[in-house]
CSV table of C-alpha atoms in Angstrom, one decimal:
chain,number,residue,atom,x,y,z
A,614,MET,CA,22.1,-6.2,61.3
A,615,GLU,CA,21.7,-3.4,63.9
A,616,THR,CA,23.5,-1.0,61.5
A,617,ILE,CA,21.1,-1.8,58.7
A,618,LEU,CA,18.1,-1.3,60.9
A,619,ARG,CA,19.5,2.0,62.1
A,620,GLY,CA,20.0,3.0,58.5
A,621,VAL,CA,16.4,2.1,57.6
A,622,VAL,CA,15.2,4.1,60.6
A,623,GLU,CA,17.4,7.0,59.6
A,624,ALA,CA,16.1,6.8,56.0
A,625,LEU,CA,12.6,7.2,57.3
A,626,GLN,CA,13.6,10.1,59.5
A,627,LEU,CA,15.4,11.8,56.6
A,628,LEU,CA,12.4,11.3,54.4
A,629,LEU,CA,9.9,12.5,57.0
A,630,SER,CA,12.0,15.5,57.9
A,631,PHE,CA,12.1,16.6,54.2
A,632,ASP,CA,15.8,17.2,54.7
A,633,ALA,CA,16.9,20.0,52.3
A,634,ASP,CA,20.2,18.3,51.4
A,635,LEU,CA,18.5,15.0,50.7
A,636,ARG,CA,15.9,16.7,48.6
A,637,GLU,CA,18.6,18.4,46.6
A,638,ILE,CA,20.5,15.1,46.1
A,639,VAL,CA,17.3,13.2,45.1
A,640,GLY,CA,16.3,16.0,42.8
A,641,LEU,CA,19.6,16.0,41.0
A,642,SER,CA,19.7,12.2,40.7
A,643,LEU,CA,16.2,12.2,39.1
A,644,TRP,CA,17.1,15.1,36.9
A,645,VAL,CA,20.4,13.6,35.6
A,646,SER,CA,19.0,10.0,35.1
A,647,GLY,CA,15.6,11.3,33.9
A,648,ALA,CA,17.2,13.6,31.3
A,649,ALA,CA,19.6,10.9,30.2
A,650,LEU,CA,16.8,8.4,29.9
A,651,ALA,CA,14.6,10.8,27.9
A,652,ILE,CA,17.5,11.5,25.5
A,653,SER,CA,18.2,7.8,25.1
A,654,VAL,CA,14.5,7.0,24.4
A,655,VAL,CA,14.2,9.8,21.8
A,656,MET,CA,17.4,8.6,20.1
A,657,GLY,CA,17.3,4.9,20.9
A,658,VAL,CA,13.8,3.9,20.0
A,659,PRO,CA,13.9,5.2,16.4
A,660,VAL,CA,17.3,3.6,15.9
A,661,GLY,CA,16.0,0.3,17.4
A,662,VAL,CA,12.9,0.4,15.1
A,663,TRP,CA,15.2,1.1,12.1
A,664,LEU,CA,17.6,-1.7,12.9
A,665,GLY,CA,14.7,-4.1,13.6
A,666,LEU,CA,13.2,-3.5,10.2
A,667,ARG,CA,16.1,-2.9,7.8
A,668,GLN,CA,18.7,-5.1,6.3
A,669,PHE,CA,21.7,-3.2,4.9
A,670,PRO,CA,25.5,-3.7,4.5
A,671,GLY,CA,27.2,-3.1,7.9
A,672,ARG,CA,24.1,-3.8,9.9
A,673,GLN,CA,25.7,-6.8,11.7
A,674,LEU,CA,28.6,-4.6,12.7
A,675,LEU,CA,26.3,-1.9,14.0
A,676,VAL,CA,24.3,-4.5,16.0
A,677,ALA,CA,27.5,-6.0,17.4
A,678,LEU,CA,28.5,-2.5,18.5
A,679,ILE,CA,25.2,-1.9,20.2
A,680,TYR,CA,25.4,-5.3,22.0
A,681,THR,CA,28.9,-4.3,23.2
A,682,GLY,CA,27.5,-1.0,24.3
A,683,MET,CA,24.9,-2.8,26.4
A,684,GLY,CA,27.7,-4.2,28.6
A,685,LEU,CA,29.9,-1.1,28.8
A,686,PRO,CA,31.6,-0.7,32.2
A,687,PRO,CA,30.5,2.7,33.6
A,688,VAL,CA,34.0,3.5,34.7
A,689,VAL,CA,35.3,3.1,31.1
A,690,VAL,CA,32.5,5.4,29.9
A,691,GLY,CA,33.4,7.8,32.7
A,692,LEU,CA,37.0,7.8,31.6
A,693,ALA,CA,36.2,8.4,28.0
A,694,VAL,CA,33.8,11.2,28.8
A,695,TYR,CA,36.3,12.7,31.2
A,696,LEU,CA,39.1,12.7,28.6
A,697,THR,CA,36.8,14.1,26.0
A,698,LEU,CA,35.6,17.0,28.2
A,699,SER,CA,38.9,17.7,30.1
A,700,ARG,CA,40.7,20.9,29.2
A,701,GLN,CA,43.0,19.2,26.7
A,702,GLY,CA,40.2,17.1,25.3
A,703,PRO,CA,38.4,17.7,22.0
A,704,LEU,CA,35.3,19.1,23.8
A,705,GLY,CA,37.2,20.8,26.6
A,706,ASP,CA,36.1,24.3,25.5
A,707,LEU,CA,32.5,23.4,26.4
A,708,GLY,CA,33.4,23.6,30.1
A,709,TRP,CA,31.0,20.7,30.9
A,710,LEU,CA,33.4,18.6,33.1
A,711,PHE,CA,32.2,18.4,36.7
A,712,THR,CA,28.7,19.6,35.8
A,713,PRO,CA,25.4,17.7,35.6
A,714,THR,CA,25.6,18.0,31.8
A,715,ALA,CA,28.7,15.8,31.8
A,716,MET,CA,26.9,13.3,34.0
A,717,ILE,CA,23.9,13.2,31.7
A,718,LEU,CA,26.2,12.7,28.7
A,719,ALA,CA,27.9,9.7,30.4
A,720,GLN,CA,24.6,8.2,31.3
A,721,VAL,CA,23.2,8.6,27.8
A,722,ILE,CA,26.2,6.6,26.5
A,723,LEU,CA,25.3,3.9,29.0
A,724,ALA,CA,21.5,3.8,28.4
A,725,LEU,CA,21.3,4.4,24.7
A,726,PRO,CA,22.6,1.0,23.6
A,727,MET,CA,20.2,-0.7,26.0
A,728,VAL,CA,17.2,1.2,24.7
A,729,ALA,CA,18.1,0.8,21.1
A,730,GLY,CA,19.2,-2.9,21.4
A,731,PHE,CA,16.1,-4.1,23.3
A,732,THR,CA,13.8,-2.1,21.0
A,733,MET,CA,15.4,-3.6,18.0
A,734,THR,CA,14.9,-7.1,19.4
A,735,ALA,CA,11.2,-6.4,20.2
A,736,ILE,CA,10.5,-5.0,16.7
A,737,ALA,CA,12.4,-7.8,14.9
A,738,ALA,CA,10.3,-10.4,16.8
A,739,LEU,CA,7.0,-9.1,15.2
A,740,PRO,CA,5.5,-11.2,12.4
A,741,ALA,CA,7.2,-10.5,9.1
A,742,GLN,CA,3.8,-10.1,7.3
A,743,LEU,CA,2.6,-7.4,9.8
A,744,ILE,CA,4.0,-4.5,7.8
A,745,LEU,CA,2.5,-5.7,4.6
A,746,GLN,CA,-0.9,-6.1,6.3
A,747,LEU,CA,-0.7,-2.6,7.8
A,748,ARG,CA,0.2,-1.1,4.4
A,749,ALA,CA,-2.6,-3.0,2.7
A,750,LEU,CA,-5.0,-1.4,5.2
A,751,GLY,CA,-3.7,2.0,4.1
A,752,ALA,CA,-1.1,2.9,6.7
A,753,THR,CA,1.5,5.6,5.9
A,754,PRO,CA,5.1,4.8,6.8
A,755,ALA,CA,4.7,6.8,10.1
A,756,GLN,CA,1.5,5.0,10.9
A,757,VAL,CA,3.2,1.7,10.2
A,758,ASN,CA,6.1,2.5,12.6
A,759,LEU,CA,3.7,3.7,15.4
A,760,THR,CA,1.6,0.6,15.1
A,761,LEU,CA,4.8,-1.6,15.2
A,762,LEU,CA,5.8,0.2,18.4
A,763,TYR,CA,2.4,-0.4,19.8
A,764,GLU,CA,2.6,-4.1,19.0
A,765,ALA,CA,6.1,-4.3,20.5
A,766,ARG,CA,5.2,-2.1,23.5
A,767,ASN,CA,6.1,-4.7,26.1
A,768,GLY,CA,9.6,-5.0,24.7
A,769,VAL,CA,10.0,-1.3,24.3
A,770,LEU,CA,8.9,-0.6,27.8
A,771,ALA,CA,11.3,-3.3,29.0
A,772,ALA,CA,14.0,-1.4,27.1
A,773,ILE,CA,13.2,1.8,28.9
A,774,VAL,CA,13.0,0.1,32.3
A,775,GLY,CA,16.3,-1.6,31.6
A,776,GLY,CA,17.9,1.7,30.5
A,777,PHE,CA,16.7,3.5,33.6
A,778,GLY,CA,17.8,0.7,35.9
A,779,ALA,CA,21.3,0.8,34.4
A,780,ILE,CA,21.8,4.5,35.0
A,781,ILE,CA,20.0,5.4,38.2
A,782,SER,CA,22.1,2.8,40.1
A,783,GLU,CA,25.5,3.4,38.5
A,784,VAL,CA,28.3,5.3,40.3
A,785,GLY,CA,31.4,4.9,38.2
A,786,SER,CA,30.8,7.4,35.4
A,787,VAL,CA,29.0,10.1,37.4
A,788,MET,CA,31.7,10.0,40.0
A,789,MET,CA,34.4,10.5,37.4
A,790,VAL,CA,32.8,13.2,35.3
A,791,GLY,CA,30.7,14.9,38.0
A,792,GLY,CA,33.2,14.8,40.8
A,793,ASN,CA,30.7,14.4,43.6
A,794,ILE,CA,30.7,18.2,44.3
A,795,ASP,CA,28.4,19.2,47.2
A,796,HIS,CA,25.4,21.2,46.1
A,797,LYS,CA,26.5,20.8,42.5
A,798,THR,CA,27.0,17.3,41.2
A,799,ARG,CA,26.3,15.1,44.2
A,800,VAL,CA,23.7,12.4,43.4
A,801,LEU,CA,22.5,9.4,45.5
A,802,THR,CA,25.1,6.9,44.4
A,803,THR,CA,28.1,9.2,44.8
A,804,ALA,CA,26.7,10.4,48.2
A,805,ILE,CA,26.5,6.7,49.3
A,806,VAL,CA,30.2,6.2,48.3
A,807,LEU,CA,31.2,9.3,50.2
A,808,GLU,CA,29.3,8.6,53.4
A,809,THR,CA,30.6,5.0,53.4
A,810,ARG,CA,34.2,6.2,53.1
A,811,LYS,CA,33.6,8.6,56.0
A,812,GLY,CA,32.3,5.8,58.1
A,813,ASN,CA,28.7,7.2,58.2
A,814,PHE,CA,27.1,3.8,57.5
A,815,ASP,CA,23.7,4.8,58.9
A,816,LEU,CA,23.5,7.7,56.4
A,817,ALA,CA,24.9,5.6,53.6
A,818,ILE,CA,22.3,2.9,54.2
A,819,ALA,CA,19.6,5.6,54.5
A,820,LEU,CA,20.6,7.0,51.1
A,821,GLY,CA,20.7,3.4,49.7
A,822,VAL,CA,17.1,2.8,50.9
A,823,VAL,CA,16.0,6.1,49.3
A,824,LEU,CA,17.8,5.0,46.0
A,825,LEU,CA,16.1,1.6,46.1
A,826,GLY,CA,12.7,3.3,46.8
A,827,LEU,CA,13.2,5.6,43.8
A,828,ALA,CA,14.2,2.8,41.5
A,829,PHE,CA,11.2,0.8,42.7
A,830,MET,CA,8.8,3.7,42.2
A,831,ALA,CA,10.1,4.4,38.7
A,832,ASN,CA,9.8,0.8,37.7
A,833,TRP,CA,6.3,0.6,39.3
A,834,LEU,CA,5.2,3.6,37.2
A,835,LEU,CA,6.5,2.0,34.0
A,836,LEU,CA,4.9,-1.3,34.8
A,837,ARG,CA,1.6,0.5,35.5
A,838,LEU,CA,1.9,2.1,32.1
A,839,GLN,CA,2.7,-1.3,30.6
A,840,GLY,CA,-0.4,-2.7,32.3
A,841,ARG,CA,-2.6,0.0,30.9
A,842,LEU,CA,-1.3,-0.7,27.4
A,843,ASP,CA,-1.5,-4.5,27.7
A,844,PRO,CA,-5.0,-6.0,27.6
A,845,ARG,CA,-3.7,-9.2,29.4
A,846,MET,CA,-2.7,-7.2,32.5
B,729,MET,CA,-16.4,-0.2,-20.7
B,730,THR,CA,-13.2,0.9,-18.8
B,731,PRO,CA,-12.1,-1.9,-16.6
B,732,LEU,CA,-11.5,-1.1,-12.9
B,733,LEU,CA,-8.0,-2.4,-13.2
B,734,LEU,CA,-5.9,-3.0,-16.4
B,735,VAL,CA,-2.5,-4.6,-16.2
B,736,SER,CA,-0.3,-4.2,-19.2
B,737,ASP,CA,3.2,-5.5,-20.0
B,738,LEU,CA,3.7,-6.2,-16.4
B,739,GLU,CA,7.0,-7.8,-15.3
B,740,HIS,CA,8.4,-8.4,-11.9
B,741,ARG,CA,11.9,-9.6,-11.1
B,742,TYR,CA,13.7,-10.6,-8.0
B,743,GLY,CA,17.3,-10.1,-8.9
B,744,ALA,CA,17.9,-11.8,-12.3
B,745,ARG,CA,14.8,-14.1,-11.8
B,746,THR,CA,11.6,-13.0,-13.6
B,747,VAL,CA,8.7,-14.2,-11.4
B,748,LEU,CA,5.9,-12.6,-13.2
B,749,ARG,CA,5.2,-11.7,-16.8
B,750,ILE,CA,1.7,-10.6,-17.7
B,751,PRO,CA,1.1,-9.0,-21.1
B,752,GLN,CA,-2.5,-8.0,-20.2
B,753,LEU,CA,-5.1,-8.7,-17.5
B,754,GLN,CA,-8.3,-6.9,-16.8
B,755,VAL,CA,-10.4,-6.8,-13.7
B,756,GLN,CA,-14.0,-5.5,-14.4
B,757,ALA,CA,-15.8,-3.5,-11.8
B,758,GLY,CA,-18.2,-5.6,-9.8
B,759,GLU,CA,-16.8,-9.0,-10.7
B,760,ILE,CA,-15.1,-11.8,-8.8
B,761,LEU,CA,-12.0,-12.9,-10.6
B,762,ALA,CA,-10.3,-16.0,-9.3
B,763,LEU,CA,-6.6,-16.5,-9.8
B,764,VAL,CA,-5.7,-20.2,-9.7
B,765,GLY,CA,-2.5,-22.0,-10.3
B,766,PRO,CA,0.1,-24.2,-8.6
B,767,SER,CA,2.4,-23.0,-5.8
B,768,GLY,CA,5.0,-20.6,-7.0
B,769,ALA,CA,3.0,-19.4,-10.0
B,770,GLY,CA,3.2,-15.8,-8.8
B,771,LYS,CA,-0.4,-15.4,-7.6
B,772,SER,CA,0.5,-13.7,-4.3
B,773,THR,CA,3.1,-11.6,-6.0
B,774,LEU,CA,0.5,-10.4,-8.4
B,775,LEU,CA,-1.8,-9.4,-5.5
B,776,ARG,CA,0.9,-7.4,-3.9
B,777,LEU,CA,1.4,-5.5,-7.2
B,778,LEU,CA,-2.3,-5.0,-7.6
B,779,ASN,CA,-2.5,-3.5,-4.1
B,780,PHE,CA,0.4,-1.2,-4.9
B,781,LEU,CA,2.4,-2.7,-2.0
B,782,GLU,CA,5.3,-3.4,-4.3
B,783,ALA,CA,6.3,-1.6,-7.5
B,784,PRO,CA,6.5,-3.8,-10.6
B,785,SER,CA,9.9,-4.0,-12.3
B,786,ALA,CA,8.3,-3.0,-15.6
B,787,GLY,CA,4.8,-2.3,-17.0
B,788,GLN,CA,1.8,-0.3,-16.1
B,789,ILE,CA,-1.3,-0.7,-14.0
B,790,HIS,CA,-4.3,1.4,-14.9
B,791,PHE,CA,-6.8,2.0,-12.2
B,792,ARG,CA,-10.1,3.4,-13.5
B,793,GLY,CA,-8.3,4.3,-16.7
B,794,GLN,CA,-5.5,6.2,-15.0
B,795,PRO,CA,-2.0,4.8,-15.5
B,796,TYR,CA,0.4,4.1,-12.6
B,797,THR,CA,4.0,3.4,-13.2
B,798,PRO,CA,6.5,1.8,-10.8
B,799,GLN,CA,7.5,5.3,-9.7
B,800,THR,CA,4.0,6.4,-8.7
B,801,LEU,CA,2.4,4.4,-5.8
B,802,PRO,CA,0.1,7.0,-4.3
B,803,LEU,CA,-1.4,6.5,-0.8
B,804,ALA,CA,-4.8,7.7,-1.9
B,805,LEU,CA,-5.0,4.9,-4.5
B,806,ARG,CA,-3.6,2.3,-2.1
B,807,ARG,CA,-6.4,3.2,0.3
B,808,ARG,CA,-9.1,2.3,-2.3
B,809,ILE,CA,-7.8,-1.3,-2.4
B,810,THR,CA,-7.1,-3.7,0.4
B,811,THR,CA,-5.9,-7.3,0.9
B,812,VAL,CA,-6.9,-10.1,3.2
B,813,PHE,CA,-4.0,-12.5,3.6
B,814,GLN,CA,-3.9,-16.2,4.1
B,815,GLN,CA,-2.8,-15.8,7.7
B,816,PRO,CA,-5.0,-13.3,9.5
B,817,ILE,CA,-2.7,-10.9,11.3
B,818,LEU,CA,-4.7,-9.2,14.0
B,819,LEU,CA,-3.3,-6.5,16.3
B,820,ASP,CA,-3.0,-7.0,20.0
B,821,MET,CA,-6.2,-5.1,20.8
B,822,SER,CA,-9.9,-5.8,21.0
B,823,VAL,CA,-11.8,-7.2,18.0
B,824,ARG,CA,-13.7,-4.0,17.6
B,825,ALA,CA,-10.5,-1.9,17.6
B,826,ASN,CA,-9.0,-4.2,15.0
B,827,VAL,CA,-12.0,-3.7,12.7
B,828,ALA,CA,-11.8,0.1,13.2
B,829,TYR,CA,-8.0,0.2,12.6
B,830,GLY,CA,-8.2,1.1,8.9
B,831,LEU,CA,-10.9,3.6,9.5
B,832,ARG,CA,-8.8,5.3,12.2
B,833,LEU,CA,-5.9,5.5,9.8
B,834,ARG,CA,-8.0,7.5,7.4
B,835,THR,CA,-10.0,9.7,9.8
B,836,GLY,CA,-8.0,9.7,13.0
B,837,GLY,CA,-11.3,9.0,14.9
B,838,ASN,CA,-13.4,5.9,15.5
B,839,GLY,CA,-15.7,4.2,13.0
B,840,HIS,CA,-18.9,5.6,14.5
B,841,GLY,CA,-20.5,2.2,14.7
B,842,GLN,CA,-19.4,1.0,11.2
B,843,GLU,CA,-17.1,-1.5,12.9
B,844,ASP,CA,-20.0,-3.1,14.8
B,845,ALA,CA,-22.0,-3.3,11.6
B,846,ALA,CA,-19.1,-5.0,9.8
B,847,LEU,CA,-18.8,-7.5,12.7
B,848,GLN,CA,-22.5,-8.1,12.5
B,849,ALA,CA,-22.1,-8.9,8.8
B,850,VAL,CA,-19.5,-11.6,9.5
B,851,GLY,CA,-21.5,-13.0,12.4
B,852,LEU,CA,-19.1,-12.0,15.1
B,853,ALA,CA,-20.8,-9.0,16.8
B,854,HIS,CA,-20.8,-10.8,20.1
B,855,LEU,CA,-17.0,-10.9,20.1
B,856,ALA,CA,-16.5,-7.2,19.6
B,857,PRO,CA,-15.0,-6.5,23.1
B,858,ALA,CA,-12.9,-9.7,23.1
B,859,ARG,CA,-9.2,-9.7,22.8
B,860,ALA,CA,-8.4,-10.5,19.1
B,861,ARG,CA,-5.5,-12.8,20.0
B,862,THR,CA,-7.9,-15.2,21.8
B,863,LEU,CA,-9.9,-16.0,18.6
B,864,SER,CA,-9.8,-19.2,16.7
B,865,GLY,CA,-8.3,-19.3,13.2
B,866,GLY,CA,-11.7,-19.1,11.5
B,867,GLU,CA,-12.9,-16.3,13.7
B,868,ALA,CA,-9.7,-14.4,13.1
B,869,GLN,CA,-10.1,-14.6,9.4
B,870,ARG,CA,-13.7,-13.4,9.6
B,871,VAL,CA,-12.5,-10.4,11.7
B,872,SER,CA,-9.8,-9.8,9.0
B,873,LEU,CA,-12.5,-9.8,6.4
B,874,ALA,CA,-14.7,-7.4,8.4
B,875,ARG,CA,-11.6,-5.1,8.8
B,876,ALA,CA,-11.3,-5.0,5.0
B,877,LEU,CA,-15.0,-4.7,4.2
B,878,VAL,CA,-15.6,-1.9,6.6
B,879,LEU,CA,-13.3,0.2,4.4
B,880,ASP,CA,-15.8,-0.3,1.5
B,881,PRO,CA,-12.9,-0.8,-0.9
B,882,ASP,CA,-13.1,-0.4,-4.7
B,883,LEU,CA,-11.1,-3.6,-5.0
B,884,LEU,CA,-10.8,-6.4,-2.4
B,885,LEU,CA,-7.9,-8.8,-2.8
B,886,LEU,CA,-8.2,-12.2,-1.1
B,887,ASP,CA,-5.0,-14.3,-0.8
B,888,GLU,CA,-6.2,-17.8,-0.1
B,889,PRO,CA,-8.5,-16.7,2.7
B,890,THR,CA,-9.8,-20.1,3.5
B,891,ALA,CA,-6.6,-22.2,3.4
B,892,ASN,CA,-6.3,-24.4,6.5
B,893,LEU,CA,-9.8,-23.6,7.7
B,894,ASP,CA,-12.5,-26.2,8.6
B,895,PRO,CA,-15.5,-26.6,6.2
B,896,GLY,CA,-17.8,-24.6,8.4
B,897,ASN,CA,-15.6,-21.5,8.3
B,898,VAL,CA,-14.9,-22.0,4.6
B,899,ARG,CA,-18.6,-21.9,3.9
B,900,ALA,CA,-19.1,-18.8,6.2
B,901,ILE,CA,-16.3,-16.9,4.5
B,902,GLU,CA,-17.5,-17.8,1.0
B,903,GLU,CA,-20.9,-16.5,2.0
B,904,ILE,CA,-19.5,-13.2,3.3
B,905,VAL,CA,-17.5,-12.8,0.1
B,906,ALA,CA,-20.4,-13.6,-2.2
B,907,THR,CA,-22.7,-11.3,-0.2
B,908,ALA,CA,-20.2,-8.4,-0.4
B,909,ASN,CA,-20.0,-8.8,-4.2
B,910,ARG,CA,-23.7,-9.3,-4.7
B,911,GLN,CA,-25.1,-6.6,-2.4
B,912,ARG,CA,-22.4,-4.0,-2.3
B,913,GLY,CA,-20.9,-4.6,-5.8
B,914,THR,CA,-17.4,-5.0,-4.3
B,915,THR,CA,-14.9,-6.1,-7.0
B,916,ILE,CA,-12.9,-9.0,-5.8
B,917,VAL,CA,-9.7,-10.8,-6.9
B,918,LEU,CA,-9.5,-14.2,-5.2
B,919,VAL,CA,-6.4,-16.3,-5.1
B,920,THR,CA,-7.2,-19.9,-4.3
B,921,HIS,CA,-5.8,-23.3,-4.6
B,922,ASN,CA,-9.3,-24.7,-4.4
B,923,VAL,CA,-10.7,-24.9,-8.0
B,924,TRP,CA,-14.1,-25.7,-6.6
B,925,GLN,CA,-14.1,-22.5,-4.6
B,926,ALA,CA,-13.2,-20.6,-7.7
B,927,ARG,CA,-16.0,-22.3,-9.5
B,928,ARG,CA,-18.5,-21.5,-6.7
B,929,LEU,CA,-17.6,-17.8,-6.3
B,930,ALA,CA,-16.0,-16.4,-9.4
B,931,GLN,CA,-17.5,-15.0,-12.6
B,932,ARG,CA,-14.1,-15.3,-14.4
B,933,VAL,CA,-11.0,-17.4,-13.7
B,934,ALA,CA,-7.4,-16.8,-14.7
B,935,PHE,CA,-4.7,-19.5,-14.7
B,936,LEU,CA,-1.2,-18.6,-13.7
B,937,TYR,CA,1.7,-21.0,-14.3
B,938,GLU,CA,5.4,-20.2,-13.5
B,939,GLY,CA,4.7,-16.4,-13.6
B,940,GLU,CA,2.9,-16.6,-17.0
B,941,LEU,CA,-0.8,-15.9,-17.4
B,942,LEU,CA,-1.8,-18.9,-19.6
B,943,GLU,CA,-5.6,-18.5,-19.8
B,944,THR,CA,-8.4,-16.2,-18.6
B,945,ALA,CA,-12.0,-17.2,-19.3
B,946,ALA,CA,-15.6,-17.0,-18.0
B,947,THR,CA,-15.9,-19.6,-15.2
B,948,ALA,CA,-18.1,-22.1,-17.1
B,949,ASP,CA,-15.8,-22.0,-20.2
B,950,PHE,CA,-12.7,-22.2,-18.0
B,951,PHE,CA,-13.8,-25.4,-16.3
B,952,GLU,CA,-15.7,-27.0,-19.2
B,953,ARG,CA,-13.6,-26.0,-22.2
B,954,PRO,CA,-10.1,-25.1,-21.1
B,955,GLN,CA,-8.0,-23.9,-24.0
B,956,HIS,CA,-4.5,-24.4,-22.8
B,957,PRO,CA,-3.2,-28.0,-22.2
B,958,ARG,CA,-1.7,-27.0,-18.9
B,959,THR,CA,-5.0,-25.6,-17.7
B,960,ALA,CA,-6.6,-28.9,-18.6
B,961,ALA,CA,-3.9,-30.8,-16.8
B,962,PHE,CA,-4.3,-28.6,-13.7
B,963,LEU,CA,-8.0,-29.0,-13.6
B,964,HIS,CA,-7.8,-32.8,-14.1
B,965,GLY,CA,-5.3,-33.1,-11.4
B,966,ASP,CA,-2.6,-34.4,-13.8
B,967,MET,CA,-0.2,-31.6,-13.0
B,968,VAL,CA,2.4,-32.6,-10.5
B,969,TYR,CA,3.7,-29.6,-8.5
């Protein structure tokens, strides 16, 4: 208990001192997970809308793959990305291994199925006659899709929150493909692992408190956005 | 006089099953045409084709004399027609925003007060700021009508708009429909199971049975001198369906 309290105190001291190393680690964590989330949203939301609306041969297989992707173990993703980007791998020439780009790629693979899957479920739950009504009111296909997204906004925001939660807190893939290199690929989760191994529990707990605080703030912002869009809140 | 809408040699199939076959049907500008018939007769399918929401399998639809084939379903034309469905589907926003929705699609901006006037016309101006999902079924259908009428459509298609509503709301909606036709000259095609409603509102009535248009006549002739035996059976309640 004493260790935890010391960790919380140290976290506050670290935050108040604007420690340069901490700022760098927090900044990189936000950059990697923020970029991965943005890419996942740009790709995953349209895929989710498409899957939620269309019936076609092979759809069930695709949905099963997405559902499987929602439960992918981060270490397995890390291993696959590591092998792909390693010197002998098919994308080895890109030189991405042990860079933030590799970490973003791994986190996109983790977040994309969650964003697409939850969006698909939210869109599919809308009334079947809604599209017909929107078209009867003169909506173009793009206007129909935007309105459907608006109507399913709570589910879509839950998809984004879920995707962010899955990647900001994961350590397996970023450790494997980023390598936890100081001043280059060290993020909050990998720094916590390192400090714990070194026996610096106070610092590890402090970093954990910062990570929790970041996750809370990100979710709070998304919930505020949800509240602004939802007349019930 | 060129009819507002002329349907010729129209056929619609789902797979191998032909659900609609109409050699000819005219809708005259300014009239209310009621489409009656038993369930499964193809009435709602015909409305979707008339709103250009679905392309017919064969045949042509002329709008103001201009032909449209299954390959040409232009947006500009679709925006001159609108449909109010049996189940009012309102968006999860305010009543006012719902009524302004179709206007916003066309102009990108708000309706500059047109939505409030439309709500006034259906007797629901006081509910403008309310959340649409909190309305009763009758109120929601009146908002749905206001959302359609605010667009000032050339053709308004009503798909059983009063089904499952209480007599007070049925009367209110019938008044709104009759007023829109009388005062604004809105052309209306009304699908209804209620032959009395057809008699109260329509100038002409068409009878659909199993996808076939069996009879079209002026309302008085349709009810007093039905030509087809199935029309007579339907009107006398002898048709089991």
